[in-house]
Amino acid sequence: MAINFPLRTALAVSKILEEFDVEEQPGTMLENRFPNIKIIESGVKQLKSEEHCIFTEDGSQYIYEKLCLCAGAKPKLICEGNPYVLGIRDTDSAQEFQKQLTKAKRVMIIGNGGIALELAYEIEGCEVVWAIKDKAIGNTFFDAGAAEFLTSKLISEKPEAKIAHKRTRYTTKGMKKEARTKADNVGSALGPDWHEGLTLKGTKEFSHNIHIETMCEVKKIYVQEEFRILKKKSLAFSRDHHNKSVKPDKEMWPVYVELTNEKIYGCDFIVSATGVTPNIEPFVHGNKFDLGEDGGLKVDDHMHTSLPDIYAAGDICTACWQLSPVWQQMRLWTQARQMGWYAAKCMTTDSLGDSIDMDFSFELFAHVTKFFNYKVVLLGKYNAQGLGPDHELMLRCTKGQEYIKVIMQNGRMMGAVLIGETDLEETFENLILNQMDLSSYGEDLLDPNIDIEDYFD
């Protein structure tokens, strides 16, 4: 199975936020650097928790004292077994996507999460039809205002290519082909900036060309022959999202997608980016794990599952401790890293018979990423999750430069969305953590003429 390793160099943006500057290395480098680490390149066939034993697909078995399950999550494909439907979950499937894209004139993206957002912006030389079930893009991360701010960037001309980031991805070079076939999940997790280094370019000579269909989902998928027999009609590509009189498409496509708004589009292939589900197989077979409502393995505040000596971290688990008022679990790469690091500390202290306090990173939800080449920082209850109707919003927006949203409740800052180079993340992080009463400051909190960083230093 794929093993996620810690990245080499972390740059602290604030107490909790981190950005990474790392480079690609083979997995054997870890074994050479740390003699106590042994990497096993095989899928897991079975877990026998009562015997403290793991069986792998290459026929081996391993006895453990303590075990941490970090198998991540798998994509929720809109259609299983369809060769024209591709789910991007790891480096291997990302490379397969790149290969398919080099021959494509049009692709269809289904979904509205992080991968869908990145693909919609990064794909070049290919028409993109993007279908989302919400009113605006990025509903997982943004409100309608932030979505509108980003949409203007999406439909404008792209700048020259950026200098690639250097981030470490530990690979499995030299792995036997038969082992790679057996372990179909051997690709390393995507992590941040997963598309860096991939050429996401289709067959056409233009930057990007995108059409967005909102408030719809996939109704049915047709292959070309089925579509022809049924004498269905598909729509031609249009960059005008509000155009009601779209022309019929004269071109034949390998696959067609009928949406719940009754529109049909043809394309070369479909990217299913509709979220993930915890990858709990094959661990649950024959083992009495307690599962969360989202299908993850329940873990307590020390990352213990319901079974003795078994821990879990990252996308595979569901946090079931008393959560901080400004933290929520989201299946994001940053949280997986934090959970993995904390789980390792918990396993070590348990082995020594010591105790450990809950890690500080779980006090405040904090995530930094990039969408459409904008720096994006999400803090606390950034979308007012679970706050009820008595919260207030404060906004500041400079078109093409920055978008700032602050969520206030009872005079205290509960969350924030920062898009662009705002330099406010550390100040807002502290204000959310300290829960200072900010009622007297009112709109001055977001006044661009006031240096709020120095004010609360």
XYZ file of C-alpha atoms in Angstrom:
457
model
C 0.000 0.000 0.000
C 1.078 3.597 -0.413
C 2.901 5.065 2.569
C 2.832 8.827 3.128
C 6.090 10.201 4.485
C 6.700 13.534 6.244
C 8.021 16.276 4.020
C 11.547 17.516 4.448
C 11.366 21.278 5.062
C 8.467 23.250 6.525
C 8.218 27.038 6.591
C 6.056 28.287 9.455
C 3.606 30.926 8.234
C 2.143 31.261 11.732
C 1.749 29.108 14.844
C -0.334 26.576 12.935
C -0.077 27.398 9.212
C 2.860 25.926 7.308
C 4.089 26.048 3.722
C 6.571 23.529 2.353
C 9.795 23.775 0.364
C 10.814 20.228 -0.481
C 12.073 18.086 -3.325
C 11.429 14.648 -4.824
C 13.402 11.712 -3.423
C 13.117 7.914 -3.766
C 11.564 6.153 -0.801
C 14.819 4.256 -0.190
C 16.357 7.536 0.976
C 14.332 7.244 4.188
C 15.649 3.728 4.825
C 19.207 4.934 4.287
C 18.787 7.931 6.567
C 16.824 6.118 9.299
C 17.981 2.498 9.836
C 14.889 1.742 11.959
C 12.570 2.272 8.943
C 11.713 -0.566 6.562
C 9.497 0.140 3.535
C 7.283 -2.724 2.341
C 6.040 -2.316 -1.229
C 2.869 -4.378 -1.218
C -0.854 -3.976 -0.759
C -2.526 -5.095 2.456
C -4.607 -8.241 2.033
C -5.932 -8.727 5.559
C -5.688 -7.425 9.101
C -6.171 -9.833 12.010
C -6.401 -7.462 14.944
C -6.747 -10.120 17.652
C -3.531 -11.758 16.447
C -1.781 -8.383 15.902
C -0.922 -9.490 12.380
C -0.979 -7.908 8.903
C -1.054 -10.078 5.753
C 0.179 -8.505 2.503
C -0.632 -9.351 -1.100
C 2.890 -10.647 -1.767
C 2.230 -13.500 0.696
C 4.119 -12.054 3.653
C 2.833 -11.470 7.145
C 3.973 -9.010 9.803
C 3.410 -9.072 13.552
C 3.005 -5.646 15.139
C 2.974 -4.243 18.656
C 1.236 -1.053 17.588
C -0.288 -0.243 14.201
C -1.312 3.052 12.616
C -3.664 2.936 9.624
C -2.980 5.780 7.179
C -4.558 4.419 3.988
C -6.215 7.732 3.140
C -9.381 7.963 1.080
C -10.549 6.889 -2.357
C -12.538 8.940 -4.869
C -16.311 8.614 -5.113
C -16.517 7.794 -8.805
C -19.753 8.830 -10.521
C -19.608 5.573 -12.475
C -17.538 2.508 -11.575
C -15.892 0.508 -14.342
C -16.413 3.050 -17.144
C -13.155 3.519 -19.113
C -14.105 7.120 -19.918
C -14.489 8.103 -16.247
C -11.265 8.957 -14.447
C -10.858 9.632 -10.738
C -7.719 11.435 -9.602
C -6.607 10.160 -6.215
C -2.810 9.765 -6.315
C 0.295 10.378 -8.419
C -0.353 7.375 -10.664
C -3.887 8.436 -11.585
C -2.694 12.034 -12.044
C -0.134 10.833 -14.580
C -2.810 8.773 -16.346
C -4.937 11.918 -16.516
C -2.031 13.821 -18.078
C -1.623 11.053 -20.674
C -5.332 11.137 -21.600
C -5.327 14.933 -21.792
C -2.613 15.080 -24.470
C -5.113 13.522 -26.925
C -8.195 15.441 -25.784
C -10.100 18.307 -27.388
C -12.745 18.494 -24.654
C -13.009 17.144 -21.111
C -15.796 17.299 -18.578
C -15.175 17.895 -14.867
C -17.802 16.719 -12.386
C -17.441 18.052 -8.836
C -16.743 21.224 -6.905
C -13.925 20.438 -4.475
C -10.238 21.255 -4.408
C -9.139 18.990 -7.274
C -11.956 20.237 -9.519
C -10.992 23.857 -8.782
C -7.352 23.246 -9.620
C -8.123 21.322 -12.808
C -10.531 23.959 -14.097
C -7.783 26.567 -13.920
C -4.729 24.503 -14.860
C -6.003 22.679 -17.979
C -4.862 24.366 -21.200
C -5.394 23.700 -24.898
C -8.646 21.872 -24.281
C -12.299 22.832 -23.885
C -13.524 22.236 -20.337
C -17.170 21.740 -19.374
C -17.424 21.975 -15.588
C -20.627 20.708 -13.925
C -21.247 21.594 -10.267
C -24.234 20.890 -8.022
C -23.981 24.269 -6.277
C -24.792 27.840 -7.298
C -21.130 28.885 -7.284
C -17.681 27.323 -7.652
C -15.695 26.101 -4.651
C -18.676 25.671 -2.342
C -16.570 23.512 0.002
C -14.255 26.431 0.660
C -15.977 29.664 -0.336
C -19.169 31.668 -0.179
C -20.721 33.209 -3.295
C -18.700 36.415 -2.922
C -15.343 34.659 -2.905
C -16.516 32.436 -5.769
C -17.357 35.492 -7.873
C -13.934 36.983 -7.077
C -12.225 33.796 -8.298
C -14.499 33.254 -11.312
C -13.274 36.494 -12.877
C -9.744 35.052 -12.766
C -10.926 31.728 -14.160
C -12.479 33.195 -17.310
C -9.658 35.687 -18.004
C -6.413 34.990 -19.854
C -3.816 33.140 -17.826
C -0.383 34.675 -17.134
C 2.857 32.989 -18.117
C 3.578 29.691 -16.409
C 4.789 29.937 -12.819
C 8.119 28.642 -11.571
C 7.451 25.164 -10.228
C 7.422 24.674 -6.468
C 9.895 22.207 -4.992
C 8.115 19.703 -2.814
C 9.178 16.225 -1.806
C 7.314 13.221 -3.103
C 8.786 9.884 -2.048
C 8.494 7.412 -4.911
C 8.819 3.654 -5.336
C 11.420 3.516 -8.114
C 12.543 0.014 -8.917
C 9.348 -1.587 -7.728
C 8.545 -4.807 -9.534
C 5.843 -4.513 -12.168
C 3.857 -7.434 -10.713
C 3.816 -5.836 -7.269
C 2.670 -2.555 -8.786
C -0.168 -4.377 -10.540
C -1.300 -6.074 -7.336
C -1.181 -2.906 -5.267
C -3.291 -0.584 -7.353
C -3.097 2.032 -4.621
C 0.702 2.259 -4.588
C 0.806 5.817 -5.946
C 1.785 8.353 -3.320
C -0.866 10.762 -2.052
C -1.288 13.864 -4.189
C -0.457 16.401 -1.516
C -0.282 20.136 -2.245
C 0.537 21.465 -5.731
C 0.030 17.949 -7.117
C -0.235 19.311 -10.665
C 3.203 20.990 -10.559
C 5.488 19.233 -13.033
C 2.562 17.784 -14.999
C 1.797 19.202 -18.443
C -1.979 19.606 -18.349
C -2.405 20.496 -22.010
C -4.821 19.219 -24.625
C -4.576 19.271 -28.410
C -5.635 22.868 -29.077
C -3.561 26.044 -29.225
C -5.245 28.263 -26.650
C -4.739 28.936 -22.966
C -7.953 27.831 -21.290
C -11.545 27.701 -22.435
C -14.182 26.834 -19.853
C -17.967 26.563 -19.612
C -19.619 26.137 -16.196
C -22.963 24.397 -15.637
C -24.294 25.147 -12.136
C -27.005 23.520 -9.981
C -26.805 20.151 -11.738
C -25.465 16.624 -11.402
C -24.872 13.701 -13.734
C -28.083 11.986 -14.824
C -26.690 9.452 -17.312
C -23.527 8.641 -19.260
C -23.669 7.337 -22.855
C -20.930 5.838 -24.989
C -20.890 6.973 -28.618
C -22.740 3.993 -30.123
C -25.488 4.101 -27.485
C -25.875 7.845 -27.998
C -26.156 7.426 -31.775
C -28.809 4.670 -31.514
C -30.929 6.726 -29.097
C -30.677 9.726 -31.468
C -29.918 12.097 -28.628
C -28.777 15.678 -29.281
C -25.789 17.258 -27.567
C -24.827 20.915 -27.192
C -21.870 22.696 -28.718
C -19.319 24.321 -26.427
C -20.046 27.903 -25.364
C -17.979 30.277 -23.227
C -21.105 32.267 -22.426
C -22.420 30.690 -19.208
C -25.713 32.593 -19.495
C -26.375 31.851 -23.172
C -29.791 30.193 -23.395
C -29.699 29.503 -27.158
C -26.751 27.120 -27.408
C -26.236 25.476 -30.789
C -26.337 21.702 -31.260
C -22.986 19.964 -31.505
C -22.143 18.478 -34.906
C -19.026 16.676 -33.708
C -19.112 13.068 -32.493
C -17.473 12.298 -29.142
C -16.370 9.052 -27.454
C -18.640 9.691 -24.453
C -21.644 11.876 -23.607
C -22.918 13.192 -20.268
C -26.568 14.015 -19.654
C -27.025 16.426 -16.749
C -30.035 16.805 -14.472
C -30.743 20.173 -16.136
C -31.464 18.133 -19.311
C -28.353 19.390 -21.125
C -26.066 16.889 -22.856
C -22.385 17.434 -23.671
C -19.955 15.214 -25.530
C -16.307 14.934 -24.513
C -13.194 12.781 -24.795
C -13.303 11.712 -21.146
C -14.814 12.659 -17.780
C -12.987 13.587 -14.580
C -14.921 12.504 -11.501
C -13.966 14.886 -8.678
C -16.981 14.484 -6.415
C -15.164 13.918 -3.143
C -13.663 10.959 -1.324
C -14.648 8.207 1.063
C -12.366 6.737 3.779
C -10.335 3.821 2.429
C -11.167 1.356 5.214
C -10.959 -1.832 3.143
C -9.510 -4.395 3.768
C -8.954 -3.464 7.415
C -12.578 -3.749 8.554
C -13.168 -7.292 7.306
C -13.286 -9.560 10.359
C -12.487 -6.687 12.755
C -14.992 -4.837 14.933
C -13.973 -1.228 14.318
C -16.338 1.545 15.380
C -17.107 3.650 12.300
C -18.152 7.293 12.054
C -21.175 8.506 10.105
C -18.866 9.378 7.210
C -17.488 5.829 7.101
C -14.153 6.603 8.746
C -12.530 4.725 11.619
C -13.497 6.499 14.838
C -10.492 7.831 16.766
C -10.245 9.477 20.183
C -8.078 12.432 21.223
C -4.974 10.239 21.129
C -5.748 8.755 17.702
C -6.752 5.358 19.142
C -9.330 3.398 17.178
C -11.841 1.201 19.015
C -9.447 -1.775 18.789
C -6.431 -2.150 21.099
C -3.006 -1.071 19.784
C -4.476 0.217 16.502
C -4.340 3.915 15.677
C -5.515 5.795 12.597
C -4.619 9.141 11.050
C -5.567 11.224 8.043
C -8.443 10.698 5.638
C -9.178 7.164 6.837
C -10.239 8.299 10.314
C -13.085 10.282 11.866
C -12.251 12.590 14.778
C -14.601 11.705 17.653
C -13.159 13.705 20.512
C -14.609 16.952 21.929
C -13.656 19.326 19.124
C -12.411 22.876 19.629
C -15.101 25.493 18.793
C -12.923 26.725 15.903
C -11.677 23.398 14.490
C -13.415 20.918 12.203
C -12.178 17.842 10.400
C -11.790 18.148 6.641
C -10.076 15.570 4.495
C -7.233 17.840 3.455
C -3.561 17.050 3.050
C -2.520 19.464 5.805
C -4.720 17.749 8.399
C -3.470 14.325 7.331
C 0.081 15.471 8.004
C -0.822 16.927 11.405
C -2.700 13.777 12.395
C 0.134 11.516 11.270
C 2.710 13.489 13.223
C 0.520 13.520 16.340
C -0.356 9.812 16.032
C 3.360 8.957 15.951
C 3.872 10.894 19.195
C 0.874 9.152 20.785
C 2.153 5.700 19.797
C 5.582 6.476 21.215
C 4.324 7.857 24.526
C 1.884 4.955 24.923
C 4.754 2.503 24.390
C 6.754 4.272 27.107
C 3.784 4.441 29.460
C 3.828 8.245 29.378
C 1.042 10.751 28.690
C 0.764 13.534 26.123
C -1.450 16.594 25.733
C -3.625 17.166 22.667
C -1.556 18.764 19.917
C -1.946 22.527 19.443
C -2.711 22.140 15.728
C -6.195 20.852 16.664
C -7.065 24.078 18.505
C -7.740 25.989 15.278
C -8.605 24.885 11.755
C -5.942 26.411 9.510
C -5.283 25.601 5.871
C -3.148 27.387 3.296
C -3.293 26.513 -0.399
C -3.442 28.105 -3.855
C -6.403 28.388 -6.195
C -6.170 30.110 -9.574
C -2.657 31.268 -8.589
C -4.024 33.144 -5.554
C -2.781 32.334 -2.071
C -5.796 31.114 -0.070
C -5.875 30.913 3.738
C -8.833 29.385 5.600
C -9.066 29.875 9.367
C -11.483 28.561 12.004
C -15.163 28.523 11.063
C -14.318 30.179 7.746
C -17.765 29.462 6.294
C -19.608 29.968 9.611
C -19.975 26.188 9.926
C -22.387 25.387 12.755
C -22.443 28.912 14.189
C -26.180 29.493 13.865
C -27.956 32.635 12.619
C -26.456 35.128 15.100
C -23.082 35.496 13.351
C -22.008 38.506 11.294
C -19.810 38.843 8.212
C -17.277 41.559 7.458
C -15.883 41.867 3.934
C -13.115 43.666 2.096
C -12.510 43.091 -1.595
C -10.120 44.623 -4.116
C -10.916 43.156 -7.532
C -8.063 41.108 -8.921
C -5.958 41.514 -5.772
C -7.544 40.364 -2.532
C -10.717 39.087 -0.898
C -11.052 39.120 2.884
C -14.006 37.740 4.827
C -14.220 37.650 8.614
C -16.875 35.758 10.599
C -17.817 37.404 13.905
C -20.036 36.104 16.709
C -20.755 37.969 19.957
C -17.962 40.402 19.125
C -15.366 37.665 18.681
C -13.652 36.489 15.534
C -14.602 32.881 14.735
C -13.177 32.422 11.248
C -11.712 34.066 8.168
C -11.104 33.585 4.447
C -8.049 35.363 3.024
C -7.468 35.315 -0.742
C -4.398 37.058 -2.122
C -1.294 38.418 -0.387
C -3.104 39.949 2.599
C -0.416 39.329 5.274
C -3.233 39.034 7.823
C -3.121 35.299 8.535
C -0.977 35.429 11.684
C -2.901 38.361 13.195
C -6.290 36.765 12.504
C -5.089 33.396 13.750
C -4.160 34.981 17.079
C -7.448 36.902 17.310
C -9.447 33.701 16.749
C -7.386 31.739 19.275
C -7.433 34.489 21.919
C -11.183 35.157 21.491
C -10.664 38.839 22.310
C -13.812 40.984 22.345
C -13.484 43.098 19.192
C -16.885 44.806 19.377
C -15.400 48.267 19.874
C -13.332 48.090 16.671
C -16.248 47.553 14.291
C -15.435 47.992 10.600
C -11.954 49.311 11.477
C -10.827 45.679 11.647
C -10.757 45.600 7.846
C -9.883 49.247 7.170
C -6.973 49.125 4.675
C -5.647 52.425 6.077
C -5.122 50.893 9.516
C -2.147 48.588 10.048
C -4.026 45.959 12.011
C -0.920 43.777 12.382
C 0.856 46.431 14.468
C -2.361 47.324 16.290
C -2.724 43.849 17.792
C 0.980 43.026 17.990
